[in-house]
Amino acid sequence: MQRYFLKNPINPEVGSQFELTGDAVHHWIKVMRAQVGDQAEFVTTDHQVVFGKLLGGTAQTAQVTVVKVTTPQVELPVPVTIACGVSKGDKTEQIVQRGTELGASAFVFFDCQYAVAKWAPNKRARKLERLAKIAQSAAEQSHRTVVPTVSYQASLTDLVTNVPFDAGVVAWEESAKQGESSQLVQTLKSMTANQRLLAVFGPEGGLTSDEVATLTASQVVPAGLGPRIMRAETAPMYLLSAVSFWCELV
Amino acid sequence: MQRYFLKNPINPEVGSQFELTGDAVHHWIKVMRAQVGDQAEFVTTDHQVVFGKLLGGTAQTAQVTVVKVTTPQVELPVPVTIACGVSKGDKTEQIVQRGTELGASAFVFFDCQYAVAKWAPNKRARKLERLAKIAQSAAEQSHRTVVPTVSYQASLTDLVTNVPFDAGVVAWEESAKQGESSQLVQTLKSMTANQRLLAVFGPEGGLTSDEVATLTASQVVPAGLGPRIMRAETAPMYLLSAVSFWCELV
């Protein structure tokens, strides 16, 4: 069933009605051609899921009645912020799209020394807006109840200063080369539910020793992610899958 | 350092020489502009890695001397075969490329009832050849010592008959919906080193109950991969990351 995120609070009770506006109503009525009586799922601003039945309306605004209310547990017990160096081409988009499917709660892109790409300051807002849309659409498709946030930090110092976290790991090529293989498990074992994990990934060019030192000084520790070399956009997928496997399946 | 897979056996001893031919020599000398004295890594047909120094040659054939021999452990302790329904667009390529980075030992693509794409029989060989090239290049980049194989099966019955495995899981949407969350861990716990895991993934349209019954009759058991819905090309990445995390880090 189609799923949409609501922008405004509603009364999540069976039988209550709400007004659907914005992109959601346009998509449901114009693109999906919903008819009176059709149902869709709507995620409330409190992360509940209500099944709503279309009563009537236009592509601008529609009336929906609540027919069922659920509170599914589909979010990672440990909220993960994926922080990546700014990348070339569509890599940032891939990281946001797949990372959302895999449960990330936030994405932060940062500038760093070996970055092969830069976001021009005058294009930054538009890029973040586009990535936020990708996150929302991936959250709808993967039936999340939270849309991950997407933001930018000018440096790793700004990152560790401005982004809140309870534990942090950085996937650093050098520690992988040295065969580091226990830090990720150790970090996950030390965390309790709802503590926030920050996971930092370099750009294609990697991170400098100074940048890694900035991170370790803030308790973001180098962690190996297995003995194979992964591209910049694959490593975050590994991390998120490992967190899900550990917290949701083991 | 650049890495190439050798097609023919060599003597992997420091000081011995070998002849480099084919795509590898063309890439190293023409594309990377290697000069006499430059080094690269070569994976032997026995999965050893030799560091070789260029003695001289042309873009067709070059003489290389062995300067160092290593036997790195970069392959998953449990070889994983990723079997996927044939997909649209570049999804099969993405599965092979990222799956190789994440350690898969083989890929099998199969036809099934809800597949949204078909491989025309006259184009199948060319598609497999192209995917094999992607696997080789991803194996080089991720510093694997094994190039995953890529093959095709006409049905799930053919798959379970022709593809050898010691344990098998199928990522089935219905078992995920029912909250199944213990089977993957149970399967991994039951396996010993070098036992082969077959992991089956439906196409975008999913698998039918009959197809899943065919699999379970062959001891390929439905396994949930967490509570979020993943796209056809994301689920294999989750599985491979989980296997690596479990076998290589936990």
Short mmCIF file of C-alpha atoms in Angstrom, two decimals:
data_model
loop_
_atom_site.label_atom_id
_atom_site.label_comp_id
_atom_site.label_asym_id
_atom_site.label_seq_id
_atom_site.Cartn_x
_atom_site.Cartn_y
_atom_site.Cartn_z
CA MET A 1 0.00 0.00 0.00
CA GLN A 2 1.15 3.55 -0.77
CA ARG A 3 2.64 5.36 2.23
CA TYR A 4 2.89 9.10 2.86
CA PHE A 5 4.36 11.20 5.65
CA LEU A 6 2.01 13.83 7.10
CA LYS A 7 3.42 17.31 7.68
CA ASN A 8 0.91 18.37 10.34
CA PRO A 9 -0.38 16.62 13.47
CA ILE A 10 -3.73 14.79 13.17
CA ASN A 11 -5.99 13.02 15.62
CA PRO A 12 -4.91 9.36 15.19
CA GLU A 13 -8.24 7.78 16.13
CA VAL A 14 -10.40 5.46 14.06
CA GLY A 15 -13.27 7.49 12.61
CA SER A 16 -11.56 10.88 12.83
CA GLN A 17 -10.96 12.86 9.65
CA PHE A 18 -8.05 14.88 8.37
CA GLU A 19 -7.22 17.12 5.44
CA LEU A 20 -4.46 15.90 3.10
CA THR A 21 -2.48 18.60 1.27
CA GLY A 22 0.85 19.15 -0.49
CA ASP A 23 2.88 16.60 -2.43
CA ALA A 24 1.12 13.65 -0.80
CA VAL A 25 -2.35 14.53 -2.09
CA HIS A 26 -0.98 15.36 -5.54
CA HIS A 27 0.83 12.01 -5.73
CA TRP A 28 -2.06 9.97 -4.35
CA ILE A 29 -4.84 11.52 -6.44
CA LYS A 30 -3.06 12.65 -9.64
CA VAL A 31 -0.24 10.12 -10.00
CA MET A 32 -1.76 7.04 -8.35
CA ARG A 33 -5.30 8.05 -9.43
CA ALA A 34 -6.83 7.20 -6.05
CA GLN A 35 -10.64 6.95 -6.04
CA VAL A 36 -13.11 7.64 -3.23
CA GLY A 37 -12.94 4.62 -0.89
CA ASP A 38 -9.29 3.80 -1.71
CA GLN A 39 -6.87 3.45 1.18
CA ALA A 40 -3.29 4.49 1.86
CA GLU A 41 -0.99 4.54 4.89
CA PHE A 42 -0.10 7.85 6.52
CA VAL A 43 2.70 8.31 9.02
CA THR A 44 1.79 10.88 11.64
CA THR A 45 4.21 13.45 13.03
CA ASP A 46 4.34 11.17 16.13
CA HIS A 47 5.54 8.21 13.98
CA GLN A 48 2.28 6.28 14.19
CA VAL A 49 0.87 4.73 11.04
CA VAL A 50 -2.79 5.33 10.24
CA PHE A 51 -4.65 3.63 7.40
CA GLY A 52 -6.78 6.33 5.77
CA LYS A 53 -9.72 6.05 3.37
CA LEU A 54 -10.27 8.73 0.75
CA LEU A 55 -13.59 10.52 1.26
CA GLY A 56 -13.21 13.03 -1.57
CA GLY A 57 -11.20 16.00 -2.77
CA THR A 58 -8.97 17.38 -5.49
CA ALA A 59 -5.29 17.20 -6.35
CA GLN A 60 -4.79 20.18 -3.98
CA THR A 61 -6.67 19.00 -0.91
CA ALA A 62 -8.54 15.87 0.06
CA GLN A 63 -10.57 14.54 3.00
CA VAL A 64 -9.40 11.30 4.55
CA THR A 65 -10.95 9.25 7.36
CA VAL A 66 -8.85 7.12 9.72
CA VAL A 67 -9.80 3.42 9.53
CA LYS A 68 -6.93 1.83 11.50
CA VAL A 69 -4.05 2.97 13.71
CA THR A 70 -0.80 1.04 14.26
CA THR A 71 2.57 1.72 15.92
CA PRO A 72 5.01 -0.53 14.01
CA GLN A 73 8.57 -0.99 15.32
CA VAL A 74 10.60 -0.49 12.16
CA GLU A 75 13.27 1.93 13.35
CA LEU A 76 16.75 0.81 14.42
CA PRO A 77 16.93 0.53 18.24
CA VAL A 78 20.21 2.47 17.98
CA PRO A 79 19.69 5.63 15.88
CA VAL A 80 22.59 5.89 13.40
CA THR A 81 23.92 9.10 11.87
CA ILE A 82 25.85 8.42 8.66
CA ALA A 83 28.47 11.14 8.08
CA CYS A 84 30.23 11.04 4.70
CA GLY A 85 32.73 13.17 2.85
CA VAL A 86 31.13 15.00 -0.05
CA SER A 87 31.32 12.66 -3.10
CA LYS A 88 31.24 12.91 -6.86
CA GLY A 89 28.29 12.23 -9.14
CA ASP A 90 25.23 10.53 -7.72
CA LYS A 91 27.07 8.88 -4.81
CA THR A 92 25.57 11.13 -2.14
CA GLU A 93 22.13 10.30 -3.56
CA GLN A 94 22.86 6.59 -3.45
CA ILE A 95 24.08 6.86 0.14
CA VAL A 96 20.87 8.63 1.18
CA GLN A 97 18.55 6.35 -0.78
CA ARG A 98 20.04 3.03 0.31
CA GLY A 99 20.99 4.24 3.77
CA THR A 100 17.35 5.22 4.36
CA GLU A 101 16.20 1.74 3.30
CA LEU A 102 18.73 0.31 5.74
CA GLY A 103 17.49 2.42 8.65
CA ALA A 104 19.78 5.46 9.04
CA SER A 105 18.24 8.22 11.15
CA ALA A 106 20.36 11.08 9.82
CA PHE A 107 22.88 11.88 7.08
CA VAL A 108 25.57 14.52 7.34
CA PHE A 109 27.88 15.42 4.44
CA PHE A 110 31.12 17.19 5.27
CA ASP A 111 33.99 18.89 3.45
CA CYS A 112 37.44 17.41 4.01
CA GLN A 113 40.96 17.55 2.67
CA TYR A 114 40.95 14.73 0.11
CA ALA A 115 37.40 15.28 -1.10
CA VAL A 116 37.27 14.92 -4.89
CA ALA A 117 34.14 17.07 -5.00
CA LYS A 118 33.01 20.32 -3.43
CA TRP A 119 29.52 21.65 -2.98
CA ALA A 120 29.53 25.25 -4.16
CA PRO A 121 28.08 27.34 -1.27
CA ASN A 122 25.35 28.77 -3.50
CA LYS A 123 24.20 25.25 -4.52
CA ARG A 124 24.37 23.66 -1.08
CA ALA A 125 20.81 24.42 -0.02
CA ARG A 126 19.43 23.01 -3.27
CA LYS A 127 21.52 19.85 -2.94
CA LEU A 128 20.35 19.29 0.63
CA GLU A 129 16.76 19.86 -0.43
CA ARG A 130 17.09 17.28 -3.20
CA LEU A 131 18.69 14.74 -0.83
CA ALA A 132 15.90 15.35 1.72
CA LYS A 133 13.35 14.50 -0.98
CA ILE A 134 15.22 11.29 -1.80
CA ALA A 135 15.24 10.40 1.91
CA GLN A 136 11.52 11.01 2.17
CA SER A 137 10.67 8.94 -0.86
CA ALA A 138 12.96 6.08 0.26
CA ALA A 139 11.41 6.25 3.75
CA GLU A 140 7.94 5.91 2.17
CA GLN A 141 9.01 2.96 0.03
CA SER A 142 10.82 1.12 2.81
CA HIS A 143 7.88 1.71 5.18
CA ARG A 144 9.88 3.67 7.73
CA THR A 145 8.09 5.80 10.32
CA VAL A 146 10.86 8.39 10.46
CA VAL A 147 12.29 10.42 7.56
CA PRO A 148 16.05 10.76 8.06
CA THR A 149 17.39 14.30 8.16
CA VAL A 150 20.10 15.47 5.74
CA SER A 151 22.56 18.23 6.66
CA TYR A 152 26.00 19.65 5.90
CA GLN A 153 29.06 20.48 8.02
CA ALA A 154 32.03 22.46 6.74
CA SER A 155 34.65 20.27 8.50
CA LEU A 156 35.12 17.29 10.79
CA THR A 157 35.65 19.69 13.69
CA ASP A 158 32.24 21.20 12.98
CA LEU A 159 30.81 17.70 12.67
CA VAL A 160 31.90 16.49 16.12
CA THR A 161 30.93 19.86 17.65
CA ASN A 162 27.48 20.20 16.11
CA VAL A 163 26.19 16.65 15.67
CA PRO A 164 25.09 14.96 18.92
CA PHE A 165 26.15 11.32 19.50
CA ASP A 166 26.78 8.88 22.35
CA ALA A 167 29.31 6.67 20.55
CA GLY A 168 31.19 7.06 17.32
CA VAL A 169 33.18 5.02 14.82
CA VAL A 170 35.17 6.04 11.78
CA ALA A 171 35.80 3.60 8.94
CA TRP A 172 39.43 4.33 8.24
CA GLU A 173 41.34 2.50 5.52
CA GLU A 174 44.54 2.40 7.58
CA SER A 175 42.93 0.62 10.51
CA ALA A 176 41.31 -1.82 8.10
CA LYS A 177 44.77 -2.48 6.60
CA GLN A 178 46.13 -3.18 10.08
CA GLY A 179 43.42 -5.81 10.47
CA GLU A 180 41.40 -3.95 13.13
CA SER A 181 38.31 -6.10 13.60
CA SER A 182 36.96 -5.75 17.14
CA GLN A 183 36.06 -2.07 17.55
CA LEU A 184 32.65 -2.08 15.86
CA VAL A 185 31.42 -5.04 17.92
CA GLN A 186 32.88 -3.49 21.09
CA THR A 187 31.11 -0.19 20.38
CA LEU A 188 27.78 -1.87 19.65
CA LYS A 189 28.04 -4.02 22.79
CA SER A 190 28.64 -0.89 24.90
CA MET A 191 25.51 0.86 23.62
CA THR A 192 22.03 0.79 25.11
CA ALA A 193 18.73 1.35 23.27
CA ASN A 194 18.24 4.89 21.94
CA GLN A 195 21.88 5.85 22.35
CA ARG A 196 23.00 7.52 19.14
CA LEU A 197 25.79 6.09 16.98
CA LEU A 198 27.78 8.41 14.73
CA ALA A 199 29.49 6.55 11.86
CA VAL A 200 31.99 8.57 9.81
CA PHE A 201 33.18 7.64 6.30
CA GLY A 202 35.83 9.37 4.24
CA PRO A 203 35.35 10.44 0.63
CA GLU A 204 36.86 8.40 -2.27
CA GLY A 205 40.25 9.92 -1.43
CA GLY A 206 40.09 8.86 2.22
CA LEU A 207 40.69 10.83 5.42
CA THR A 208 44.03 12.33 6.52
CA SER A 209 45.74 11.26 9.78
CA ASP A 210 44.97 14.74 11.16
CA GLU A 211 41.30 14.36 10.37
CA VAL A 212 41.22 10.95 12.05
CA ALA A 213 43.03 12.49 15.06
CA THR A 214 40.29 15.15 15.30
CA LEU A 215 37.73 12.37 15.38
CA THR A 216 39.50 10.15 17.94
CA ALA A 217 39.99 13.22 20.19
CA SER A 218 36.17 13.34 20.27
CA GLN A 219 35.83 9.60 21.02
CA VAL A 220 35.03 8.65 17.44
CA VAL A 221 37.20 5.53 17.16
CA PRO A 222 38.66 3.87 14.04
CA ALA A 223 36.87 0.61 13.27
CA GLY A 224 37.58 -2.00 10.60
CA LEU A 225 34.64 -3.23 8.52
CA GLY A 226 36.13 -6.52 7.35
CA PRO A 227 39.22 -7.26 5.22
CA ARG A 228 37.93 -6.13 1.83
CA ILE A 229 38.23 -2.60 0.45
CA MET A 230 34.83 -1.02 -0.07
CA ARG A 231 33.99 2.03 -2.10
CA ALA A 232 32.90 5.21 -0.29
CA GLU A 233 29.21 4.50 -0.92
CA THR A 234 29.30 0.80 0.01
CA ALA A 235 30.88 1.11 3.48
CA PRO A 236 27.87 2.94 5.04
CA MET A 237 25.62 0.13 3.76
CA TYR A 238 27.83 -2.43 5.52
CA LEU A 239 27.71 -0.46 8.77
CA LEU A 240 23.93 -0.05 8.74
CA SER A 241 23.36 -3.72 7.87
CA ALA A 242 25.71 -4.78 10.67
CA VAL A 243 23.88 -2.55 13.20
CA SER A 244 20.51 -3.95 12.09
CA PHE A 245 21.79 -7.54 12.21
CA TRP A 246 23.27 -7.03 15.68
CA CYS A 247 20.39 -5.06 17.22
CA GLU A 248 17.40 -6.61 15.45
CA LEU A 249 18.33 -10.21 14.59
CA VAL A 250 21.08 -11.50 16.91
CA MET B 1 48.42 -0.27 -5.72
CA GLN B 2 46.83 -1.54 -8.94
CA ARG B 3 45.76 -5.18 -8.75
CA TYR B 4 45.28 -7.68 -11.60
CA PHE B 5 44.16 -11.30 -11.76
CA LEU B 6 46.49 -13.62 -13.68
CA LYS B 7 44.91 -16.07 -16.12
CA ASN B 8 47.77 -18.60 -16.15
CA PRO B 9 49.75 -20.21 -13.31
CA ILE B 10 53.13 -18.64 -12.47
CA ASN B 11 55.96 -19.56 -10.13
CA PRO B 12 55.14 -17.45 -7.03
CA GLU B 13 58.71 -17.07 -5.78
CA VAL B 14 60.66 -13.88 -5.19
CA GLY B 15 63.02 -13.35 -8.13
CA SER B 16 61.10 -15.48 -10.62
CA GLN B 17 59.76 -13.85 -13.78
CA PHE B 18 56.50 -14.11 -15.65
CA GLU B 19 54.95 -12.86 -18.85
CA LEU B 20 51.92 -10.55 -18.49
CA THR B 21 49.41 -10.60 -21.38
CA GLY B 22 45.79 -9.76 -22.14
CA ASP B 23 43.67 -7.01 -20.60
CA ALA B 24 45.96 -6.69 -17.57
CA VAL B 25 49.04 -5.66 -19.54
CA HIS B 26 46.99 -3.30 -21.71
CA HIS B 27 45.50 -1.63 -18.65
CA TRP B 28 48.75 -1.43 -16.71
CA ILE B 29 50.95 -0.13 -19.54
CA LYS B 30 48.53 1.82 -21.77
CA VAL B 31 45.92 3.11 -19.31
CA MET B 32 48.00 3.44 -16.12
CA ARG B 33 51.19 4.26 -18.11
CA ALA B 34 53.39 1.98 -15.99
CA GLN B 35 57.12 2.53 -16.42
CA VAL B 36 60.00 0.07 -16.04
CA GLY B 37 60.52 -0.41 -12.27
CA ASP B 38 56.87 0.30 -11.37
CA GLN B 39 55.05 -2.27 -9.24
CA ALA B 40 51.59 -3.78 -9.19
CA GLU B 41 49.85 -6.63 -7.36
CA PHE B 42 48.99 -9.82 -9.24
CA VAL B 43 46.63 -12.49 -7.91
CA THR B 44 47.79 -15.95 -8.97
CA THR B 45 45.45 -18.71 -10.05
CA ASP B 46 46.07 -20.18 -6.56
CA HIS B 47 44.78 -16.98 -4.89
CA GLN B 48 48.17 -15.80 -3.70
CA VAL B 49 49.14 -12.17 -4.18
CA VAL B 50 52.52 -11.39 -5.70
CA PHE B 51 54.00 -7.91 -5.94
CA GLY B 52 55.54 -7.67 -9.41
CA LYS B 53 58.01 -5.14 -10.85
CA LEU B 54 57.85 -4.21 -14.53
CA LEU B 55 61.03 -5.20 -16.37
CA GLY B 56 59.92 -4.12 -19.82
CA GLY B 57 57.46 -4.86 -22.61
CA THR B 58 54.65 -3.48 -24.75
CA ALA B 59 50.91 -3.06 -24.40
CA GLN B 60 50.57 -6.67 -25.68
CA THR B 61 53.08 -8.47 -23.49
CA ALA B 62 55.38 -7.48 -20.64
CA GLN B 63 58.02 -9.09 -18.44
CA VAL B 64 57.45 -8.87 -14.70
CA THR B 65 59.65 -10.05 -11.82
CA VAL B 66 58.23 -11.20 -8.50
CA VAL B 67 59.44 -9.04 -5.58
CA LYS B 68 57.13 -10.20 -2.76
CA VAL B 69 54.60 -13.00 -2.17
CA THR B 70 51.67 -12.82 0.29
CA THR B 71 48.64 -14.94 1.09
CA PRO B 72 46.10 -12.44 2.47
CA GLN B 73 42.88 -13.68 4.12
CA VAL B 74 40.28 -11.47 2.47
CA GLU B 75 37.63 -14.01 1.47
CA LEU B 76 34.52 -14.67 3.55
CA PRO B 77 35.03 -17.80 5.73
CA VAL B 78 31.58 -18.92 4.54
CA PRO B 79 31.42 -18.72 0.73
CA VAL B 80 28.11 -17.04 -0.23
CA THR B 81 26.23 -17.55 -3.48
CA ILE B 82 23.84 -14.66 -4.17
CA ALA B 83 20.91 -15.83 -6.31
CA CYS B 84 18.60 -13.10 -7.61
CA GLY B 85 15.62 -12.92 -9.90
CA VAL B 86 16.49 -11.21 -13.18
CA SER B 87 15.98 -7.45 -12.68
CA LYS B 88 15.38 -4.35 -14.77
CA GLY B 89 17.94 -1.77 -15.84
CA ASP B 90 21.36 -1.81 -14.25
CA LYS B 91 20.22 -3.57 -11.07
CA THR B 92 21.95 -6.86 -11.91
CA GLU B 93 25.15 -4.89 -12.53
CA GLN B 94 24.82 -3.12 -9.19
CA ILE B 95 24.22 -6.43 -7.42
CA VAL B 96 27.38 -7.92 -8.96
CA GLN B 97 29.53 -4.85 -8.40
CA ARG B 98 28.60 -4.18 -4.78
CA GLY B 99 28.15 -7.85 -3.92
CA THR B 100 31.72 -8.49 -5.09
CA GLU B 101 33.01 -5.68 -2.86
CA LEU B 102 31.09 -7.25 0.02
CA GLY B 103 32.62 -10.68 -0.54
CA ALA B 104 30.14 -12.83 -2.54
CA SER B 105 31.75 -15.90 -4.09
CA ALA B 106 29.15 -16.48 -6.82
CA PHE B 107 26.13 -14.81 -8.41
CA VAL B 108 23.27 -16.68 -10.06
CA PHE B 109 20.43 -14.93 -11.86
CA PHE B 110 17.21 -16.86 -12.39
CA ASP B 111 13.92 -16.49 -14.22
CA CYS B 112 10.79 -16.54 -12.09
CA GLN B 113 7.09 -15.82 -12.25
CA TYR B 114 6.90 -12.18 -11.15
CA ALA B 115 10.13 -11.08 -12.83
CA VAL B 116 9.63 -7.67 -14.42
CA ALA B 117 12.46 -8.38 -16.87
CA LYS B 118 13.51 -11.29 -19.05
CA TRP B 119 16.90 -12.02 -20.56
CA ALA B 120 16.32 -12.88 -24.23
CA PRO B 121 18.03 -16.26 -24.80
CA ASN B 122 20.20 -14.83 -27.59
CA LYS B 123 21.47 -12.04 -25.33
CA ARG B 124 22.07 -14.16 -22.22
CA ALA B 125 25.68 -15.10 -22.97
CA ARG B 126 26.62 -11.48 -23.64
CA LYS B 127 24.92 -10.31 -20.42
CA LEU B 128 26.75 -12.94 -18.37
CA GLU B 129 30.03 -11.97 -20.01
CA ARG B 130 29.46 -8.32 -19.15
CA LEU B 131 28.57 -9.17 -15.53
CA ALA B 132 31.69 -11.36 -15.25
CA LYS B 133 33.79 -8.37 -16.33
CA ILE B 134 32.13 -6.20 -13.69
CA ALA B 135 32.86 -8.89 -11.08
CA GLN B 136 36.51 -9.05 -12.11
CA SER B 137 37.00 -5.31 -12.02
CA ALA B 138 35.23 -5.02 -8.62
CA ALA B 139 37.35 -7.91 -7.29
CA GLU B 140 40.48 -6.03 -8.38
CA GLN B 141 39.34 -2.78 -6.77
CA SER B 142 38.26 -4.38 -3.49
CA HIS B 143 41.49 -6.40 -3.31
CA ARG B 144 39.78 -9.79 -3.39
CA THR B 145 41.80 -12.90 -4.22
CA VAL B 146 38.85 -14.66 -5.87
CA VAL B 147 36.76 -13.40 -8.78
CA PRO B 148 33.12 -14.37 -8.17
CA THR B 149 31.46 -16.44 -10.89
CA VAL B 150 28.27 -15.27 -12.61
CA SER B 151 25.74 -17.73 -14.06
CA TYR B 152 22.11 -18.18 -15.06
CA GLN B 153 19.41 -20.71 -14.16
CA ALA B 154 16.08 -20.95 -15.95
CA SER B 155 14.04 -21.56 -12.78
CA LEU B 156 14.27 -21.97 -9.02
CA THR B 157 14.00 -25.75 -9.51
CA ASP B 158 17.07 -25.61 -11.74
CA LEU B 159 18.77 -23.37 -9.18
CA VAL B 160 18.42 -25.78 -6.24
CA THR B 161 19.32 -28.72 -8.49
CA ASN B 162 22.40 -27.25 -10.16
CA VAL B 163 23.92 -24.91 -7.59
CA PRO B 164 25.74 -26.69 -4.73
CA PHE B 165 25.16 -25.40 -1.16
CA ASP B 166 25.29 -26.58 2.44
CA ALA B 167 22.72 -24.18 3.87
CA GLY B 168 20.26 -21.83 2.24
CA VAL B 169 18.07 -18.85 3.08
CA VAL B 170 15.48 -17.00 1.03
CA ALA B 171 14.63 -13.38 1.79
CA TRP B 172 10.85 -13.52 1.49
CA GLU B 173 8.70 -10.45 2.00
CA GLU B 174 5.95 -12.46 3.67
CA SER B 175 8.22 -13.87 6.36
CA ALA B 176 9.61 -10.38 6.95
CA LYS B 177 6.03 -9.10 7.37
CA GLN B 178 5.38 -11.83 9.95
CA GLY B 179 8.39 -10.52 11.88
CA GLU B 180 10.64 -13.56 11.30
CA SER B 181 13.94 -12.55 12.81
CA SER B 182 15.84 -15.61 14.04
CA GLN B 183 16.44 -17.76 10.96
CA LEU B 184 19.48 -15.99 9.52
CA VAL B 185 21.34 -16.08 12.85
CA GLN B 186 20.32 -19.71 13.37
CA THR B 187 21.60 -20.66 9.92
CA LEU B 188 24.91 -18.83 10.39
CA LYS B 189 25.40 -20.41 13.83
CA SER B 190 24.88 -23.87 12.32
CA MET B 191 27.55 -23.40 9.65
CA THR B 192 31.22 -24.27 9.86
CA ALA B 193 34.07 -22.68 7.87
CA ASN B 194 33.97 -23.32 4.13
CA GLN B 195 30.38 -24.54 4.16
CA ARG B 196 28.56 -22.79 1.33
CA LEU B 197 25.59 -20.50 1.96
CA LEU B 198 23.01 -20.00 -0.79
CA ALA B 199 21.01 -16.76 -0.35
CA VAL B 200 18.00 -16.33 -2.65
CA PHE B 201 16.32 -12.98 -3.41
CA GLY B 202 13.19 -12.41 -5.46
CA PRO B 203 12.92 -9.84 -8.24
CA GLU B 204 11.14 -6.48 -7.67
CA GLY B 205 7.80 -8.31 -7.98
CA GLY B 206 8.69 -10.83 -5.29
CA LEU B 207 8.49 -14.64 -5.24
CA THR B 208 5.27 -16.68 -5.37
CA SER B 209 4.27 -19.06 -2.54
CA ASP B 210 4.91 -21.95 -4.94
CA GLU B 211 8.42 -20.73 -5.65
CA VAL B 212 9.14 -20.37 -1.93
CA ALA B 213 7.72 -23.91 -1.42
CA THR B 214 10.19 -25.20 -4.05
CA LEU B 215 13.00 -23.60 -2.08
CA THR B 216 11.91 -24.80 1.38
CA ALA B 217 11.54 -28.34 -0.01
CA SER B 218 15.28 -28.08 -0.74
CA GLN B 219 16.11 -26.75 2.75
CA VAL B 220 16.36 -23.13 1.62
CA VAL B 221 14.49 -21.51 4.51
CA PRO B 222 12.67 -18.15 4.63
CA ALA B 223 14.61 -15.61 6.69
CA GLY B 224 13.71 -12.05 7.70
CA LEU B 225 16.35 -9.36 7.21
CA GLY B 226 14.99 -6.80 9.67
CA PRO B 227 11.69 -4.90 9.78
CA ARG B 228 12.25 -2.47 6.90
CA ILE B 229 11.35 -3.16 3.26
CA MET B 230 14.46 -3.23 1.06
CA ARG B 231 14.62 -3.00 -2.69
CA ALA B 232 15.68 -6.06 -4.67
CA GLU B 233 19.27 -4.82 -5.04
CA THR B 234 19.69 -3.70 -1.41
CA ALA B 235 18.73 -6.96 0.32
CA PRO B 236 21.77 -8.94 -0.98
CA MET B 237 24.04 -6.17 0.38
CA TYR B 238 22.41 -6.54 3.80
CA LEU B 239 22.91 -10.33 3.74
CA LEU B 240 26.57 -10.14 2.73
CA SER B 241 27.35 -7.43 5.31
CA ALA B 242 25.64 -9.49 8.01
CA VAL B 243 27.65 -12.61 7.06
CA SER B 244 30.89 -10.62 7.11
CA PHE B 245 30.03 -8.97 10.43
CA TRP B 246 29.13 -12.33 12.00
CA CYS B 247 32.02 -14.37 10.59
CA GLU B 248 34.79 -11.76 10.49
CA LEU B 249 34.08 -9.25 13.29
CA VAL B 250 31.92 -10.82 16.03
#
